[in-house]
Short mmCIF file of C-alpha atoms in Angstrom, two decimals:
data_model
loop_
_atom_site.label_atom_id
_atom_site.label_comp_id
_atom_site.label_asym_id
_atom_site.label_seq_id
_atom_site.Cartn_x
_atom_site.Cartn_y
_atom_site.Cartn_z
CA MET A 24 79.99 -11.50 -75.53
CA PRO A 25 78.39 -9.96 -72.42
CA ASP A 26 76.52 -6.69 -73.01
CA PRO A 27 78.49 -3.47 -72.56
CA ILE A 28 77.06 -1.58 -69.57
CA GLY A 29 76.80 2.03 -68.56
CA PHE A 30 77.31 2.20 -64.79
CA LEU A 31 76.29 5.33 -62.88
CA GLY A 32 77.12 5.78 -59.22
CA LEU A 33 80.36 4.57 -57.69
CA GLY A 34 79.60 4.72 -53.98
CA ASP A 35 80.61 2.12 -51.43
CA LEU A 36 78.21 -0.41 -52.91
CA GLY A 37 78.40 0.67 -56.54
CA ARG A 38 82.16 0.16 -56.79
CA PRO A 39 82.25 -3.55 -55.83
CA ILE A 40 79.19 -4.25 -58.00
CA ALA A 41 80.86 -2.56 -60.96
CA ARG A 42 84.01 -4.57 -60.26
CA ASN A 43 81.98 -7.81 -60.22
CA MET A 44 80.44 -6.93 -63.59
CA MET A 45 83.85 -6.29 -65.09
CA ALA A 46 85.07 -9.61 -63.68
CA ALA A 47 82.10 -11.25 -65.42
CA GLY A 48 83.33 -9.87 -68.73
CA HIS A 49 81.16 -6.77 -69.19
CA ALA A 50 82.78 -3.72 -70.73
CA LEU A 51 81.82 -0.82 -68.43
CA THR A 52 81.51 2.86 -69.12
CA ILE A 53 81.31 4.51 -65.75
CA TRP A 54 80.14 7.88 -64.52
CA ASN A 55 80.17 9.32 -61.04
CA ARG A 56 79.59 12.85 -59.78
CA THR A 57 83.00 12.70 -58.08
CA ALA A 58 85.00 11.23 -60.94
CA ALA A 59 87.99 10.19 -58.81
CA LYS A 60 85.93 7.42 -57.19
CA GLY A 61 86.19 5.54 -60.46
CA ASP A 62 89.97 5.77 -60.80
CA ASP A 63 90.65 2.16 -59.80
CA LEU A 64 87.97 0.90 -62.20
CA VAL A 65 89.48 2.94 -65.03
CA ALA A 66 92.86 1.49 -64.11
CA SER A 67 91.23 -1.94 -64.48
CA GLY A 68 89.95 -1.11 -67.97
CA ALA A 69 86.64 0.74 -67.54
CA ASP A 70 85.91 3.71 -69.78
CA ARG A 71 85.03 6.96 -68.07
CA ALA A 72 82.21 9.19 -69.27
CA ALA A 73 81.96 12.92 -68.54
CA SER A 74 78.16 12.81 -68.14
CA PRO A 75 75.43 10.20 -67.55
CA ALA A 76 74.46 10.33 -71.21
CA GLY A 77 78.08 9.72 -72.11
CA ALA A 78 77.91 6.33 -70.37
CA VAL A 79 74.89 5.29 -72.42
CA GLN A 80 74.92 3.15 -75.57
CA PRO A 81 71.89 3.71 -77.85
CA GLY A 82 69.54 0.82 -77.18
CA GLY A 83 71.89 -0.37 -74.46
CA ILE A 84 71.70 -1.10 -70.75
CA VAL A 85 72.50 1.41 -68.07
CA VAL A 86 72.67 0.59 -64.37
CA SER A 87 72.40 3.28 -61.71
CA LEU A 88 73.08 3.10 -57.99
CA LEU A 89 72.77 6.62 -56.65
CA TRP A 90 71.78 8.22 -53.35
CA ASP A 91 68.06 9.07 -53.36
CA ASP A 92 65.02 9.94 -55.45
CA ALA A 93 66.36 13.37 -56.38
CA SER A 94 69.73 12.10 -57.55
CA VAL A 95 68.07 9.51 -59.83
CA VAL A 96 65.71 12.13 -61.29
CA GLU A 97 68.66 14.42 -61.90
CA VAL A 98 70.48 11.71 -63.87
CA VAL A 99 67.39 10.67 -65.82
CA GLU A 100 66.61 14.28 -66.76
CA SER A 101 70.22 15.12 -67.58
CA ASP A 102 71.00 16.20 -71.13
CA GLY A 103 70.56 13.42 -73.63
CA PHE A 104 70.20 10.55 -71.15
CA LEU A 105 66.77 9.21 -72.16
CA GLU A 106 67.17 10.33 -75.77
CA ARG A 107 70.41 8.42 -76.16
CA LEU A 108 69.14 5.25 -74.42
CA GLY A 109 66.13 5.42 -76.72
CA PRO A 110 63.77 2.62 -77.73
CA GLY A 111 65.18 -0.74 -76.74
CA GLY A 112 67.37 0.78 -74.08
CA VAL A 113 66.90 -0.31 -70.46
CA HIS A 114 67.66 1.52 -67.25
CA VAL A 115 68.20 -0.73 -64.21
CA SER A 116 67.58 1.56 -61.25
CA MET A 117 69.10 0.16 -58.04
CA THR A 118 68.93 3.21 -55.80
CA THR A 119 66.71 2.97 -52.72
CA VAL A 120 63.88 5.36 -53.54
CA SER A 121 60.19 5.67 -52.65
CA PRO A 122 57.57 3.50 -54.39
CA ALA A 123 55.89 6.65 -55.69
CA GLY A 124 59.23 7.95 -56.97
CA SER A 125 59.94 4.68 -58.72
CA LYS A 126 56.51 4.74 -60.38
CA ALA A 127 57.10 8.30 -61.59
CA LEU A 128 60.49 7.27 -62.99
CA ALA A 129 58.94 4.30 -64.78
CA ALA A 130 56.29 6.58 -66.34
CA ARG A 131 58.97 9.05 -67.48
CA HIS A 132 60.95 6.24 -69.13
CA ALA A 133 57.80 4.86 -70.77
CA GLU A 134 57.12 8.29 -72.33
CA ALA A 135 60.60 8.13 -73.86
CA GLY A 136 60.12 4.52 -74.96
CA VAL A 137 62.89 3.36 -72.62
CA GLY A 138 62.61 0.20 -70.52
CA PHE A 139 62.75 0.64 -66.75
CA VAL A 140 63.54 -2.05 -64.17
CA GLU A 141 63.65 -1.20 -60.47
CA ALA A 142 66.18 -3.41 -58.75
CA PRO A 143 67.05 -2.31 -55.22
CA VAL A 144 69.75 -4.32 -53.55
CA PHE A 145 70.34 -5.62 -50.02
CA GLY A 146 73.88 -6.01 -48.89
CA ARG A 147 76.86 -4.23 -47.50
CA PRO A 148 79.97 -3.60 -49.60
CA GLU A 149 81.58 -6.73 -48.12
CA ALA A 150 78.56 -8.77 -49.27
CA ALA A 151 78.97 -7.36 -52.78
CA ALA A 152 82.64 -8.35 -52.82
CA ALA A 153 81.66 -11.82 -51.58
CA ARG A 154 78.88 -12.07 -54.23
CA GLN A 155 76.26 -12.43 -51.50
CA LEU A 156 73.87 -9.65 -52.44
CA TRP A 157 70.12 -10.04 -52.60
CA ILE A 158 68.27 -8.15 -55.27
CA ALA A 159 64.53 -7.55 -55.60
CA TYR A 160 63.36 -6.43 -59.03
CA ALA A 161 60.19 -5.49 -60.86
CA GLY A 162 59.18 -4.12 -64.23
CA ALA A 163 57.82 -5.09 -67.62
CA GLU A 164 58.74 -8.59 -68.77
CA GLY A 165 60.66 -7.51 -71.91
CA PRO A 166 63.29 -5.35 -70.20
CA LYS A 167 63.46 -7.77 -67.27
CA ALA A 168 64.26 -10.70 -69.55
CA ARG A 169 67.10 -8.72 -71.03
CA VAL A 170 68.69 -7.65 -67.75
CA ARG A 171 67.99 -10.76 -65.63
CA PRO A 172 71.40 -12.37 -66.37
CA LEU A 173 73.10 -9.23 -65.05
CA PHE A 174 72.10 -9.80 -61.43
CA GLU A 175 74.39 -12.78 -61.06
CA ALA A 176 77.18 -10.80 -62.71
CA MET A 177 76.59 -8.01 -60.16
CA GLY A 178 77.19 -10.42 -57.29
CA ALA A 179 73.66 -11.45 -56.36
CA ARG A 180 73.37 -14.64 -54.37
CA GLU A 181 69.76 -14.61 -55.47
CA ALA A 182 67.46 -12.18 -57.27
CA PHE A 183 63.71 -12.12 -56.61
CA ASP A 184 61.26 -11.21 -59.36
CA PHE A 185 58.37 -9.13 -57.99
CA GLY A 186 56.39 -9.11 -61.19
CA GLU A 187 55.46 -6.21 -63.43
CA GLN A 188 54.21 -3.81 -60.76
CA ILE A 189 56.76 -1.04 -60.32
CA GLY A 190 57.08 -0.16 -56.63
CA ALA A 191 56.82 -3.76 -55.41
CA ALA A 192 60.57 -4.32 -55.26
CA THR A 193 61.16 -0.83 -53.87
CA THR A 194 58.65 -1.58 -51.10
CA VAL A 195 60.46 -4.80 -50.15
CA LYS A 196 63.66 -2.83 -49.82
CA LEU A 197 62.09 -0.16 -47.60
CA VAL A 198 60.33 -2.75 -45.44
CA GLY A 199 63.52 -4.81 -45.15
CA ASN A 200 65.59 -1.82 -44.07
CA PHE A 201 62.89 -0.85 -41.59
CA LEU A 202 62.95 -4.37 -40.11
CA ILE A 203 66.75 -4.27 -39.82
CA ILE A 204 66.68 -0.90 -38.06
CA SER A 205 63.89 -2.08 -35.74
CA ALA A 206 65.83 -5.22 -34.85
CA GLY A 207 68.92 -3.14 -34.11
CA ALA A 208 66.98 -0.79 -31.84
CA ALA A 209 65.38 -3.71 -29.99
CA MET A 210 68.73 -5.41 -29.46
CA THR A 211 70.22 -2.12 -28.27
CA GLU A 212 67.46 -1.67 -25.66
CA GLY A 213 67.43 -5.33 -24.66
CA LEU A 214 71.16 -5.71 -24.24
CA ALA A 215 71.46 -2.39 -22.41
CA MET A 216 68.99 -3.79 -19.89
CA ALA A 217 71.05 -6.95 -19.48
CA ARG A 218 74.26 -4.97 -19.02
CA ALA A 219 72.70 -2.51 -16.59
CA GLY A 220 71.48 -5.47 -14.53
CA GLY A 221 75.04 -6.73 -14.26
CA PHE A 222 74.64 -9.59 -16.72
CA ASP A 223 76.70 -10.67 -19.70
CA ALA A 224 75.20 -9.05 -22.81
CA GLY A 225 77.46 -11.13 -25.07
CA ALA A 226 76.26 -14.44 -23.63
CA THR A 227 72.67 -13.18 -23.81
CA ILE A 228 72.77 -12.39 -27.53
CA GLU A 229 74.84 -15.50 -28.18
CA MET A 230 72.05 -17.78 -26.97
CA LEU A 231 69.30 -15.75 -28.64
CA THR A 232 71.01 -15.79 -32.03
CA LYS A 233 71.63 -19.52 -31.77
CA THR A 234 67.97 -20.19 -31.02
CA LEU A 235 65.20 -17.70 -31.76
CA PHE A 236 67.13 -15.41 -34.12
CA PRO A 237 69.57 -17.42 -36.22
CA ALA A 238 69.81 -14.62 -38.79
CA PRO A 239 73.12 -13.03 -39.83
CA ILE A 240 71.78 -9.57 -39.14
CA TYR A 241 70.98 -10.39 -35.52
CA GLN A 242 74.27 -12.21 -35.15
CA SER A 243 76.54 -9.53 -36.56
CA TYR A 244 74.73 -6.44 -35.23
CA GLY A 245 73.97 -8.21 -31.96
CA ARG A 246 77.59 -9.05 -31.35
CA ALA A 247 78.62 -5.47 -32.16
CA ILE A 248 75.94 -4.05 -29.86
CA ALA A 249 76.94 -6.40 -27.03
CA ALA A 250 80.59 -5.46 -27.49
CA GLY A 251 79.74 -1.75 -27.57
CA THR A 252 81.32 -1.38 -31.01
CA ALA A 253 78.06 -0.78 -32.91
CA ALA A 254 77.49 2.44 -34.78
CA SER A 255 74.77 4.61 -33.27
CA GLY A 256 71.31 3.86 -34.59
CA GLY A 257 71.20 0.32 -33.32
CA GLY A 258 74.32 -1.12 -34.85
CA SER A 259 72.96 -0.70 -38.32
CA ALA A 260 74.84 0.95 -41.14
CA ILE A 261 71.59 1.81 -42.90
CA PRO A 262 71.31 5.55 -43.48
CA GLY A 263 68.60 7.43 -41.60
CA LYS A 264 67.21 8.61 -44.93
CA ASP A 265 66.00 5.05 -45.67
CA LEU A 266 64.03 5.08 -42.42
CA GLY A 267 62.63 8.47 -43.38
CA LEU A 268 61.66 7.06 -46.79
CA PHE A 269 59.85 4.15 -45.16
CA LYS A 270 57.90 6.48 -42.90
CA ALA A 271 57.08 8.97 -45.64
CA SER A 272 56.01 6.16 -47.97
CA ALA A 273 53.74 4.70 -45.27
CA GLU A 274 52.24 8.11 -44.55
CA ALA A 275 51.66 8.64 -48.27
CA VAL A 276 49.31 5.64 -48.25
CA SER A 277 47.83 6.42 -44.81
CA SER A 278 49.46 3.47 -43.10
CA PRO A 279 50.31 3.90 -39.40
CA THR A 280 53.90 4.63 -38.39
CA PRO A 281 54.22 4.35 -34.61
CA LEU A 282 57.49 2.43 -34.60
CA SER A 283 59.17 4.16 -37.54
CA SER A 284 58.26 7.55 -36.07
CA LEU A 285 59.87 6.63 -32.75
CA LEU A 286 62.97 5.17 -34.42
CA LEU A 287 63.37 8.29 -36.53
CA GLU A 288 63.09 10.51 -33.45
CA MET A 289 65.66 8.34 -31.67
CA ARG A 290 68.10 8.66 -34.58
CA ARG A 291 67.67 12.39 -34.64
CA GLY A 292 68.08 12.13 -30.85
CA MET B 28 65.69 -45.20 -12.45
CA PRO B 29 64.92 -41.54 -13.33
CA ASP B 30 64.25 -39.26 -10.33
CA PRO B 31 60.65 -38.86 -9.22
CA ILE B 32 59.58 -35.26 -9.87
CA GLY B 33 57.11 -32.88 -8.30
CA PHE B 34 55.56 -30.81 -11.07
CA LEU B 35 53.69 -27.60 -10.27
CA GLY B 36 51.75 -25.71 -12.89
CA LEU B 37 49.86 -27.40 -15.70
CA GLY B 38 49.23 -24.56 -18.10
CA ASP B 39 49.48 -24.77 -21.88
CA LEU B 40 53.25 -25.21 -21.68
CA GLY B 41 53.44 -27.12 -18.39
CA ARG B 42 51.22 -29.96 -19.58
CA PRO B 43 53.30 -31.03 -22.61
CA ILE B 44 56.52 -30.67 -20.60
CA ALA B 45 55.09 -32.87 -17.84
CA ARG B 46 54.00 -35.38 -20.47
CA ASN B 47 57.52 -35.41 -21.95
CA MET B 48 58.99 -36.11 -18.51
CA MET B 49 56.61 -39.00 -17.96
CA ALA B 50 57.51 -40.36 -21.39
CA ALA B 51 61.16 -40.22 -20.30
CA GLY B 52 60.33 -42.46 -17.35
CA HIS B 53 59.97 -39.96 -14.50
CA ALA B 54 57.28 -40.66 -11.91
CA LEU B 55 55.42 -37.35 -11.55
CA THR B 56 53.42 -35.96 -8.67
CA ILE B 57 51.51 -33.02 -10.06
CA TRP B 58 49.79 -30.04 -8.56
CA ASN B 59 47.84 -27.27 -10.23
CA ARG B 60 45.61 -24.57 -8.81
CA THR B 61 42.83 -25.84 -11.09
CA ALA B 62 43.20 -29.55 -10.47
CA ALA B 63 41.17 -30.66 -13.51
CA LYS B 64 43.95 -29.50 -15.84
CA GLY B 65 45.94 -32.53 -14.65
CA ASP B 66 43.23 -35.11 -15.33
CA ASP B 67 44.79 -36.51 -18.49
CA LEU B 68 48.19 -36.78 -16.78
CA VAL B 69 46.61 -38.64 -13.84
CA ALA B 70 44.92 -40.93 -16.36
CA SER B 71 48.41 -41.57 -17.76
CA GLY B 72 49.75 -42.52 -14.32
CA ALA B 73 50.75 -39.28 -12.58
CA ASP B 74 49.97 -38.88 -8.88
CA ARG B 75 47.98 -35.84 -7.88
CA ALA B 76 48.84 -33.74 -4.82
CA ALA B 77 46.37 -31.49 -3.03
CA SER B 78 49.01 -28.81 -2.32
CA PRO B 79 52.44 -27.78 -3.60
CA ALA B 80 54.07 -29.35 -0.54
CA GLY B 81 52.18 -32.57 -1.25
CA ALA B 82 54.03 -32.85 -4.60
CA VAL B 83 57.41 -32.61 -2.87
CA GLN B 84 59.68 -35.49 -1.90
CA PRO B 85 62.08 -34.66 0.95
CA GLY B 86 65.44 -33.96 -0.66
CA GLY B 87 63.78 -34.36 -4.06
CA ILE B 88 63.36 -32.27 -7.18
CA VAL B 89 60.39 -30.05 -7.82
CA VAL B 90 59.76 -28.22 -11.10
CA SER B 91 57.42 -25.23 -11.31
CA LEU B 92 56.02 -23.45 -14.34
CA LEU B 93 53.55 -20.88 -13.07
CA TRP B 94 52.25 -17.50 -14.23
CA ASP B 95 54.31 -14.71 -12.65
CA ASP B 96 56.49 -13.62 -9.72
CA ALA B 97 53.57 -13.58 -7.29
CA SER B 98 52.37 -17.07 -8.16
CA VAL B 99 55.86 -18.50 -7.63
CA VAL B 100 56.24 -16.72 -4.27
CA GLU B 101 52.83 -18.04 -3.23
CA VAL B 102 53.89 -21.63 -3.97
CA VAL B 103 57.29 -21.26 -2.32
CA GLU B 104 55.74 -19.75 0.83
CA SER B 105 52.89 -22.24 0.93
CA ASP B 106 52.66 -24.47 3.98
CA GLY B 107 55.50 -26.95 4.25
CA PHE B 108 56.92 -26.43 0.74
CA LEU B 109 60.49 -25.38 1.60
CA GLU B 110 60.51 -27.39 4.84
CA ARG B 111 59.59 -30.58 3.04
CA LEU B 112 62.05 -30.06 0.15
CA GLY B 113 64.71 -29.43 2.80
CA PRO B 114 68.48 -29.75 2.45
CA GLY B 115 69.40 -31.54 -0.75
CA GLY B 116 66.09 -30.64 -2.35
CA VAL B 117 66.13 -28.60 -5.57
CA HIS B 118 63.49 -26.30 -7.00
CA VAL B 119 63.71 -25.77 -10.78
CA SER B 120 61.81 -22.54 -11.36
CA MET B 121 60.74 -22.17 -15.01
CA THR B 122 58.22 -19.33 -14.72
CA THR B 123 59.07 -16.08 -16.51
CA VAL B 124 59.73 -13.68 -13.64
CA SER B 125 61.87 -10.58 -13.06
CA PRO B 126 65.62 -10.90 -12.41
CA ALA B 127 65.11 -9.21 -9.02
CA GLY B 128 62.27 -11.62 -8.22
CA SER B 129 64.41 -14.60 -9.16
CA LYS B 130 67.25 -13.35 -6.93
CA ALA B 131 64.86 -12.93 -4.01
CA LEU B 132 63.54 -16.46 -4.56
CA ALA B 133 67.07 -17.85 -4.65
CA ALA B 134 67.89 -16.09 -1.38
CA ARG B 135 64.73 -17.45 0.25
CA HIS B 136 65.64 -21.01 -0.83
CA ALA B 137 69.21 -20.57 0.40
CA GLU B 138 67.90 -19.59 3.86
CA ALA B 139 66.00 -22.88 3.93
CA GLY B 140 69.00 -24.83 2.64
CA VAL B 141 67.15 -25.70 -0.58
CA GLY B 142 68.80 -25.59 -4.01
CA PHE B 143 67.35 -23.17 -6.55
CA VAL B 144 67.83 -23.26 -10.32
CA GLU B 145 66.13 -20.67 -12.54
CA ALA B 146 65.32 -22.25 -15.87
CA PRO B 147 62.98 -20.15 -18.04
CA VAL B 148 61.93 -21.76 -21.26
CA PHE B 149 61.38 -20.53 -24.81
CA GLY B 150 58.81 -22.32 -26.87
CA ARG B 151 55.16 -22.64 -27.62
CA PRO B 152 53.17 -25.70 -26.57
CA GLU B 153 53.67 -27.21 -30.06
CA ALA B 154 57.43 -26.83 -29.62
CA ALA B 155 57.23 -28.65 -26.29
CA ALA B 156 55.31 -31.51 -27.89
CA ALA B 157 57.91 -31.62 -30.68
CA ARG B 158 60.77 -31.54 -28.11
CA GLN B 159 62.09 -28.31 -29.61
CA LEU B 160 62.22 -26.11 -26.53
CA TRP B 161 65.14 -23.92 -25.60
CA ILE B 162 65.96 -23.53 -21.94
CA ALA B 163 68.30 -21.03 -20.27
CA TYR B 164 69.35 -21.89 -16.74
CA ALA B 165 71.47 -20.53 -13.93
CA GLY B 166 72.23 -21.35 -10.33
CA ALA B 167 74.79 -22.99 -8.05
CA GLU B 168 76.76 -25.81 -9.64
CA GLY B 169 75.60 -28.53 -7.22
CA PRO B 170 71.86 -28.27 -7.87
CA LYS B 171 72.49 -27.63 -11.57
CA ALA B 172 74.51 -30.82 -11.93
CA ARG B 173 71.63 -32.75 -10.41
CA VAL B 174 68.88 -31.31 -12.61
CA ARG B 175 70.82 -30.89 -15.86
CA PRO B 176 69.67 -34.26 -17.27
CA LEU B 177 66.05 -33.19 -16.79
CA PHE B 178 66.11 -30.57 -19.52
CA GLU B 179 66.36 -33.13 -22.26
CA ALA B 180 63.54 -35.12 -20.61
CA MET B 181 61.42 -31.94 -20.59
CA GLY B 182 61.76 -31.62 -24.36
CA ALA B 183 64.64 -29.18 -24.71
CA ARG B 184 66.38 -29.15 -28.05
CA GLU B 185 69.20 -27.44 -26.22
CA ALA B 186 69.72 -26.00 -22.74
CA PHE B 187 72.14 -23.12 -22.14
CA ASP B 188 74.04 -22.81 -18.87
CA PHE B 189 74.33 -19.15 -17.79
CA GLY B 190 76.60 -19.82 -14.88
CA GLU B 191 76.00 -19.34 -11.18
CA GLN B 192 74.57 -15.81 -11.30
CA ILE B 193 70.83 -16.01 -10.62
CA GLY B 194 68.98 -13.57 -12.87
CA ALA B 195 71.18 -14.19 -15.91
CA ALA B 196 68.86 -16.80 -17.43
CA THR B 197 65.77 -14.81 -16.46
CA THR B 198 67.25 -11.79 -18.24
CA VAL B 199 67.81 -13.79 -21.44
CA LYS B 200 64.18 -14.82 -21.36
CA LEU B 201 62.91 -11.26 -20.91
CA VAL B 202 65.23 -9.91 -23.60
CA GLY B 203 64.25 -12.72 -25.98
CA ASN B 204 60.54 -12.09 -25.50
CA PHE B 205 61.10 -8.37 -25.97
CA LEU B 206 62.95 -9.03 -29.25
CA ILE B 207 60.13 -11.28 -30.45
CA ILE B 208 57.47 -8.69 -29.64
CA SER B 209 59.56 -5.96 -31.30
CA ALA B 210 60.00 -8.04 -34.45
CA GLY B 211 56.26 -8.70 -34.57
CA ALA B 212 55.44 -5.01 -34.24
CA ALA B 213 57.96 -4.09 -36.95
CA MET B 214 56.56 -6.70 -39.34
CA THR B 215 53.03 -5.49 -38.61
CA GLU B 216 53.95 -1.90 -39.46
CA GLY B 217 56.10 -2.86 -42.45
CA LEU B 218 53.60 -5.20 -44.05
CA ALA B 219 50.71 -2.81 -43.43
CA MET B 220 52.66 -0.24 -45.44
CA ALA B 221 53.17 -2.72 -48.28
CA ARG B 222 49.48 -3.68 -48.30
CA ALA B 223 48.28 -0.07 -48.14
CA GLY B 224 50.52 0.70 -51.12
CA GLY B 225 48.74 -1.99 -53.11
CA PHE B 226 51.61 -4.50 -52.95
CA ASP B 227 51.70 -8.18 -52.02
CA ALA B 228 52.56 -8.42 -48.31
CA GLY B 229 52.96 -12.20 -48.57
CA ALA B 230 55.58 -11.97 -51.32
CA THR B 231 57.31 -9.18 -49.41
CA ILE B 232 57.77 -11.20 -46.22
CA GLU B 233 58.55 -14.32 -48.23
CA MET B 234 61.64 -12.74 -49.75
CA LEU B 235 62.71 -11.08 -46.49
CA THR B 236 62.49 -14.31 -44.50
CA LYS B 237 64.44 -16.19 -47.17
CA THR B 238 67.23 -13.63 -47.11
CA LEU B 239 67.74 -11.18 -44.25
CA PHE B 240 65.56 -12.90 -41.64
CA PRO B 241 65.75 -16.68 -42.02
CA ALA B 242 64.46 -17.20 -38.47
CA PRO B 243 61.40 -19.31 -37.66
CA ILE B 244 59.87 -16.49 -35.64
CA TYR B 245 59.96 -14.09 -38.59
CA GLN B 246 58.75 -16.81 -40.92
CA SER B 247 55.77 -17.99 -38.87
CA TYR B 248 54.66 -14.63 -37.44
CA GLY B 249 55.43 -12.90 -40.71
CA ARG B 250 53.28 -15.27 -42.69
CA ALA B 251 50.42 -14.87 -40.20
CA ILE B 252 50.73 -11.08 -40.25
CA ALA B 253 50.78 -11.00 -44.05
CA ALA B 254 47.73 -13.27 -44.17
CA GLY B 255 45.92 -11.16 -41.57
CA THR B 256 45.55 -14.16 -39.26
CA ALA B 257 47.98 -12.96 -36.57
CA ALA B 258 46.80 -12.31 -33.05
CA SER B 259 46.88 -8.66 -32.05
CA GLY B 260 50.16 -7.55 -30.54
CA GLY B 261 52.17 -8.20 -33.65
CA GLY B 262 51.36 -11.82 -34.27
CA SER B 263 53.03 -12.91 -31.08
CA ALA B 264 51.41 -15.15 -28.52
CA ILE B 265 53.64 -13.72 -25.79
CA PRO B 266 51.56 -12.25 -22.99
CA GLY B 267 51.71 -8.51 -22.44
CA LYS B 268 52.83 -9.15 -18.86
CA ASP B 269 56.22 -10.35 -20.19
CA LEU B 270 56.67 -7.05 -22.01
CA GLY B 271 55.71 -5.24 -18.82
CA LEU B 272 58.26 -7.33 -16.92
CA PHE B 273 60.98 -6.40 -19.40
CA LYS B 274 60.19 -2.72 -19.08
CA ALA B 275 59.92 -2.77 -15.28
CA SER B 276 63.16 -4.74 -15.02
CA ALA B 277 64.95 -2.23 -17.28
CA GLU B 278 63.58 0.68 -15.27
CA ALA B 279 64.68 -1.00 -12.05
CA VAL B 280 68.29 -0.78 -13.26
CA SER B 281 67.84 2.68 -14.88
CA SER B 282 68.15 1.36 -18.42
CA PRO B 283 66.23 3.30 -21.12
CA THR B 284 62.94 1.88 -22.41
CA PRO B 285 61.83 3.89 -25.46
CA LEU B 286 60.78 0.92 -27.55
CA SER B 287 59.31 -1.24 -24.81
CA SER B 288 57.30 1.74 -23.53
CA LEU B 289 55.84 2.33 -27.00
CA LEU B 290 55.09 -1.36 -27.54
CA LEU B 291 53.37 -1.57 -24.18
CA GLU B 292 51.25 1.48 -25.00
CA MET B 293 50.35 -0.05 -28.36
CA ARG B 294 49.27 -3.31 -26.70
CA ARG B 295 47.14 -1.41 -24.23
CA GLY B 296 45.76 0.31 -27.33
#
């Protein structure tokens, strides 16, 4: 029998992941700040909790996919959450946060004797539905061994173990999002130049993504940018706050941020 | 019998391309400003000309792979070059130049009744030796039909026809180089942040190039950047003059250059 799971955070990515877990046979108790977002899951058999702690089974597994550092801290510090999880319980934290924030969360869980696994996820909602997510994860071996089978149930195409060092998986996520945003900005500038010169931006990106850049991100964002249907911010759906997190996390360790600073300014435009 | 070819420009990329053409059975007459760079080709049976015009057969095909706009103009305007090529002759111009420069060259050839095909090439010298180049080309259909079989002989894995509009292939080359340099700069900044945070930059780029960025450029430059063995300028061997050409060409058509301006400043350090 698959483990029952507490699932916190039913945003655009959380919902299809929760649905995948239910399809894999997990009984879910869900919680979301705006309860109505879970209505279809409840209709499919999920239990609804009135608070984060209400979604927790003592010694059980709880998965969270929230908005930012503050929203994870708020859940973790909410009444009864850590107490109820207790020794043997594991929190799989999938929200994109800062490495420092993830380390602080891990320390807080350790104090309470609760296992903590950071497991940020790459993928748009469509990728979750298609079970094509990529997950990076890190944490102590005991909790990881217990939750490792869950990643496939969530819809991961592959999950990458970054060892015991909390922050390592979070860093991959921030770097990956930064690379995506950078690629989008470069394609935007490059294809604008082609178009302004009177050339075919679509044919330009078509060749480049068949040759130098045969990566889905270049292909899909590139096509949207060439067609003029891309969202602002370089055709990327990644929220500006993730770029801000990258920059702040780099500054926190005195690493230079010329490109991320420019990209952030451009987004704030 | 394959066409005899005049081959002008024996730099790091020109030499392996010339060697490929000889291996495909073309008789080559070579010219290079520094003649000694052709010694091994002469030893393999190439003829050596004392001037660009000396490498030309009337009505024949001449290939050039030089340094920049000015060096191509110098060759084209050198004594007897266009006159000797004459009607029916075709110049395949592979140097990375500006779209405006390529258009001016095409017009100059048209005046002289000489065919002109722009055919910039993507690939490092190793890729030429391994016959894994990518070539973009554009020009009038007549000359293109005549030179099209040459691209495979040069070592192209694939050649992409950008139609009759001169400048279209040149633009793809400038945009492609700009995207490569941008990706290198983003990886440099991203992996520096990982390293400064105490995390494994190699493992970080390893996951990202298996998932979001499965492109050889990310894989090879990324690995070099993570290992600290990358050349300055983001691990890319692309000369700064190509970035300058991108920016100048964008400015010439009033297209914005926030990223290319920053990258150029960073290269100038």
